[in-house]
Every structure is written in C-alpha cells, then in structure tokens.
Amino acid sequence: EEVSYIISELDDFLDLGDIDGFMSRLQVFFADIPYDIQLANEKYYQSIFYIIFRMLNLRIEAEARTNNGRIDAVVHTDQCIYVFEFKLDGSAEEALAQIKDKSYYEKFLASNKGIILVGANFSTAKRGVETWLSEPVIR
C-alpha cells in the first residue's frame, strides 16, 4: 500500500508540473534504501530513477542521444517533456548548465508540450538526491 501511495503521489506531482514536490518525495524514497546495498556511482541512481518512471507507466528515455551528446533522462507526460541531467557529488547548477550549454532540449522544440529542464545532484555522502534546479524552456 505504501509503494502504491508513493507512486501515485509522484505521478500527481508530475501531472501538476511540481518538480520540487516530485524531487522532495524522491528524497524520501532514497532515504528508505539501506545504506549497505547502495552503490556510489551515477548509473546506480540513474537506474533507480528509470525504474520509478517505468513504474509510473511513463515514457522515459535513458541516455537519449542528441547532436551534442547524451541526455541522462527524458520523461514524456501528456503535457510536458522533462529533460534531466544528473551529477554525482557535483552540483545541480552544473547539471542544469550542461543541459543549456549543449542545448539538449532543442530536439523537443517542435513538440506542442511544455519543456522543463531539471538538473539534479546525487550525493554519495547523503545517499540520495541532494539538490535540484528546474526551469521551463521559454519559446
């Protein structure tokens, strides 16, 4: 029951475009994972992130290729396209800057959906999501 509630809540946050609510709830999810089964690499966090979106029955692309590199994750909802870049023991600012510097969002500009850029930092010391920044693409 608890997992169903968390999944439902995460889905609601995305439907509302509430990245802060989504990422805050994700912090709680990571806090529940025992420390001794966690791995200290970005792909570990990226894989969990991928599984969560699959459980939400949303279309997610991991390592989505563009003309300028690979996006860590792209999530498609009915109203929005979320472009995620992750860092491990870095900064959310660095992750968001990478999305903008490499124009990862450009391939989605022809869509009639909103586009939201999300830079997130995972911390090996805190064993979860530490910080995030988001901003919409203004067309």
C-alpha positions as YAML, in Angstrom:
chain: A
units: angstrom
residues:
- id: 1
  name: GLU
  ca: [0.00, 0.00, 0.00]
- id: 2
  name: GLU
  ca: [2.80, 2.41, 0.86]
- id: 3
  name: VAL
  ca: [4.51, 1.89, -2.52]
- id: 4
  name: SER
  ca: [1.21, 2.45, -4.36]
- id: 5
  name: TYR
  ca: [0.72, 5.69, -2.44]
- id: 6
  name: ILE
  ca: [4.26, 6.91, -3.23]
- id: 7
  name: ILE
  ca: [3.86, 6.06, -6.92]
- id: 8
  name: SER
  ca: [0.50, 7.83, -7.05]
- id: 9
  name: GLU
  ca: [1.95, 10.87, -5.33]
- id: 10
  name: LEU
  ca: [4.95, 11.04, -7.68]
- id: 11
  name: ASP
  ca: [2.61, 10.80, -10.66]
- id: 12
  name: ASP
  ca: [0.43, 13.61, -9.30]
- id: 13
  name: PHE
  ca: [3.45, 15.88, -8.84]
- id: 14
  name: LEU
  ca: [4.49, 15.37, -12.46]
- id: 15
  name: ASP
  ca: [0.95, 15.96, -13.73]
- id: 16
  name: LEU
  ca: [0.97, 19.28, -11.88]
- id: 17
  name: GLY
  ca: [4.45, 20.17, -13.13]
- id: 18
  name: ASP
  ca: [5.61, 20.27, -9.50]
- id: 19
  name: ILE
  ca: [9.27, 19.30, -9.76]
- id: 20
  name: ASP
  ca: [10.02, 20.44, -6.22]
- id: 21
  name: GLY
  ca: [7.29, 18.16, -4.85]
- id: 22
  name: PHE
  ca: [8.45, 15.29, -7.05]
- id: 23
  name: MET
  ca: [12.11, 15.59, -6.09]
- id: 24
  name: SER
  ca: [11.31, 16.08, -2.39]
- id: 25
  name: ARG
  ca: [9.27, 12.87, -2.43]
- id: 26
  name: LEU
  ca: [12.11, 11.16, -4.29]
- id: 27
  name: GLN
  ca: [14.44, 12.15, -1.44]
- id: 28
  name: VAL
  ca: [12.19, 10.23, 0.95]
- id: 29
  name: PHE
  ca: [12.22, 7.24, -1.38]
- id: 30
  name: PHE
  ca: [16.05, 7.16, -1.45]
- id: 31
  name: ALA
  ca: [16.20, 7.60, 2.34]
- id: 32
  name: ASP
  ca: [14.39, 4.27, 2.68]
- id: 33
  name: ILE
  ca: [17.08, 2.31, 0.79]
- id: 34
  name: PRO
  ca: [19.52, 0.61, 3.21]
- id: 35
  name: TYR
  ca: [22.98, 2.15, 3.04]
- id: 36
  name: ASP
  ca: [24.77, -1.18, 2.62]
- id: 37
  name: ILE
  ca: [23.10, -2.05, -0.70]
- id: 38
  name: GLN
  ca: [23.70, 1.33, -2.33]
- id: 39
  name: LEU
  ca: [26.39, 1.86, -4.94]
- id: 40
  name: ALA
  ca: [28.49, 5.01, -5.22]
- id: 41
  name: ASN
  ca: [28.10, 5.73, -8.92]
- id: 42
  name: GLU
  ca: [25.81, 7.85, -11.06]
- id: 43
  name: LYS
  ca: [24.41, 4.90, -13.05]
- id: 44
  name: TYR
  ca: [23.04, 3.39, -9.83]
- id: 45
  name: TYR
  ca: [20.94, 6.49, -9.16]
- id: 46
  name: GLN
  ca: [20.03, 6.82, -12.83]
- id: 47
  name: SER
  ca: [18.80, 3.20, -12.89]
- id: 48
  name: ILE
  ca: [16.55, 3.72, -9.87]
- id: 49
  name: PHE
  ca: [15.22, 6.89, -11.45]
- id: 50
  name: TYR
  ca: [14.49, 4.94, -14.65]
- id: 51
  name: ILE
  ca: [12.64, 2.20, -12.75]
- id: 52
  name: ILE
  ca: [10.49, 4.74, -10.91]
- id: 53
  name: PHE
  ca: [9.33, 6.28, -14.19]
- id: 54
  name: ARG
  ca: [8.62, 2.87, -15.67]
- id: 55
  name: MET
  ca: [6.50, 2.08, -12.61]
- id: 56
  name: LEU
  ca: [4.64, 5.33, -13.28]
- id: 57
  name: ASN
  ca: [3.93, 3.95, -16.75]
- id: 58
  name: LEU
  ca: [5.55, 6.98, -18.35]
- id: 59
  name: ARG
  ca: [7.74, 7.03, -21.40]
- id: 60
  name: ILE
  ca: [11.33, 7.52, -20.29]
- id: 61
  name: GLU
  ca: [14.44, 7.59, -22.43]
- id: 62
  name: ALA
  ca: [17.75, 6.93, -20.71]
- id: 63
  name: GLU
  ca: [20.90, 8.23, -22.38]
- id: 64
  name: ALA
  ca: [18.83, 9.94, -25.09]
- id: 65
  name: ARG
  ca: [21.16, 10.90, -27.91]
- id: 66
  name: THR
  ca: [21.30, 14.35, -29.47]
- id: 67
  name: ASN
  ca: [23.63, 16.05, -31.91]
- id: 68
  name: ASN
  ca: [25.61, 17.40, -28.92]
- id: 69
  name: GLY
  ca: [25.74, 14.42, -26.56]
- id: 70
  name: ARG
  ca: [23.50, 12.27, -24.39]
- id: 71
  name: ILE
  ca: [20.76, 13.37, -22.04]
- id: 72
  name: ASP
  ca: [20.69, 11.33, -18.83]
- id: 73
  name: ALA
  ca: [16.89, 11.03, -18.90]
- id: 74
  name: VAL
  ca: [13.94, 12.40, -20.85]
- id: 75
  name: VAL
  ca: [10.45, 11.85, -19.44]
- id: 76
  name: HIS
  ca: [7.32, 12.37, -21.51]
- id: 77
  name: THR
  ca: [3.96, 13.11, -19.87]
- id: 78
  name: ASP
  ca: [0.75, 14.21, -21.58]
- id: 79
  name: GLN
  ca: [1.55, 17.88, -21.01]
- id: 80
  name: CYS
  ca: [5.31, 18.07, -20.57]
- id: 81
  name: ILE
  ca: [8.71, 16.83, -21.58]
- id: 82
  name: TYR
  ca: [11.19, 16.78, -18.70]
- id: 83
  name: VAL
  ca: [14.89, 16.86, -19.62]
- id: 84
  name: PHE
  ca: [17.02, 15.58, -16.71]
- id: 85
  name: GLU
  ca: [20.77, 15.80, -16.26]
- id: 86
  name: PHE
  ca: [22.32, 14.13, -13.22]
- id: 87
  name: LYS
  ca: [25.57, 14.72, -11.40]
- id: 88
  name: LEU
  ca: [27.12, 12.65, -8.64]
- id: 89
  name: ASP
  ca: [28.80, 14.70, -5.93]
- id: 90
  name: GLY
  ca: [28.66, 17.72, -8.22]
- id: 91
  name: SER
  ca: [26.01, 20.40, -8.28]
- id: 92
  name: ALA
  ca: [22.52, 20.97, -9.64]
- id: 93
  name: GLU
  ca: [23.82, 24.19, -11.20]
- id: 94
  name: GLU
  ca: [26.45, 22.24, -13.13]
- id: 95
  name: ALA
  ca: [23.83, 19.75, -14.35]
- id: 96
  name: LEU
  ca: [21.39, 22.47, -15.47]
- id: 97
  name: ALA
  ca: [24.21, 24.39, -17.17]
- id: 98
  name: GLN
  ca: [25.13, 21.27, -19.15]
- id: 99
  name: ILE
  ca: [21.57, 20.93, -20.46]
- id: 100
  name: LYS
  ca: [21.62, 24.56, -21.60]
- id: 101
  name: ASP
  ca: [25.21, 24.61, -22.91]
- id: 102
  name: LYS
  ca: [24.61, 21.53, -25.04]
- id: 103
  name: SER
  ca: [21.06, 22.59, -26.00]
- id: 104
  name: TYR
  ca: [19.72, 19.15, -25.10]
- id: 105
  name: TYR
  ca: [16.16, 20.48, -25.23]
- id: 106
  name: GLU
  ca: [16.33, 21.61, -28.89]
- id: 107
  name: LYS
  ca: [15.18, 18.28, -30.30]
- id: 108
  name: PHE
  ca: [11.86, 18.74, -28.48]
- id: 109
  name: LEU
  ca: [11.08, 22.31, -29.58]
- id: 110
  name: ALA
  ca: [8.71, 21.15, -32.35]
- id: 111
  name: SER
  ca: [6.54, 19.46, -29.73]
- id: 112
  name: ASN
  ca: [3.40, 21.23, -28.56]
- id: 113
  name: LYS
  ca: [4.25, 20.22, -24.98]
- id: 114
  name: GLY
  ca: [5.93, 22.29, -22.32]
- id: 115
  name: ILE
  ca: [9.63, 21.56, -21.79]
- id: 116
  name: ILE
  ca: [11.13, 21.62, -18.32]
- id: 117
  name: LEU
  ca: [14.87, 21.33, -17.71]
- id: 118
  name: VAL
  ca: [15.95, 19.64, -14.47]
- id: 119
  name: GLY
  ca: [19.48, 19.48, -13.13]
- id: 120
  name: ALA
  ca: [19.88, 17.15, -10.15]
- id: 121
  name: ASN
  ca: [22.79, 16.24, -7.93]
- id: 122
  name: PHE
  ca: [23.04, 12.92, -6.11]
- id: 123
  name: SER
  ca: [25.25, 12.76, -3.05]
- id: 124
  name: THR
  ca: [27.17, 9.64, -2.07]
- id: 125
  name: ALA
  ca: [27.52, 11.03, 1.47]
- id: 126
  name: LYS
  ca: [23.76, 11.55, 1.81]
- id: 127
  name: ARG
  ca: [22.99, 8.53, -0.40]
- id: 128
  name: GLY
  ca: [20.29, 10.21, -2.42]
- id: 129
  name: VAL
  ca: [19.08, 13.34, -4.13]
- id: 130
  name: GLU
  ca: [20.82, 16.33, -2.58]
- id: 131
  name: THR
  ca: [19.83, 19.32, -4.70]
- id: 132
  name: TRP
  ca: [17.99, 20.12, -7.90]
- id: 133
  name: LEU
  ca: [17.10, 23.09, -10.07]
- id: 134
  name: SER
  ca: [14.48, 23.34, -12.74]
- id: 135
  name: GLU
  ca: [13.36, 25.87, -15.28]
- id: 136
  name: PRO
  ca: [10.94, 25.89, -18.19]
- id: 137
  name: VAL
  ca: [12.08, 26.48, -21.74]
- id: 138
  name: ILE
  ca: [10.58, 29.75, -22.94]
- id: 139
  name: ARG
  ca: [9.80, 29.68, -26.65]
...
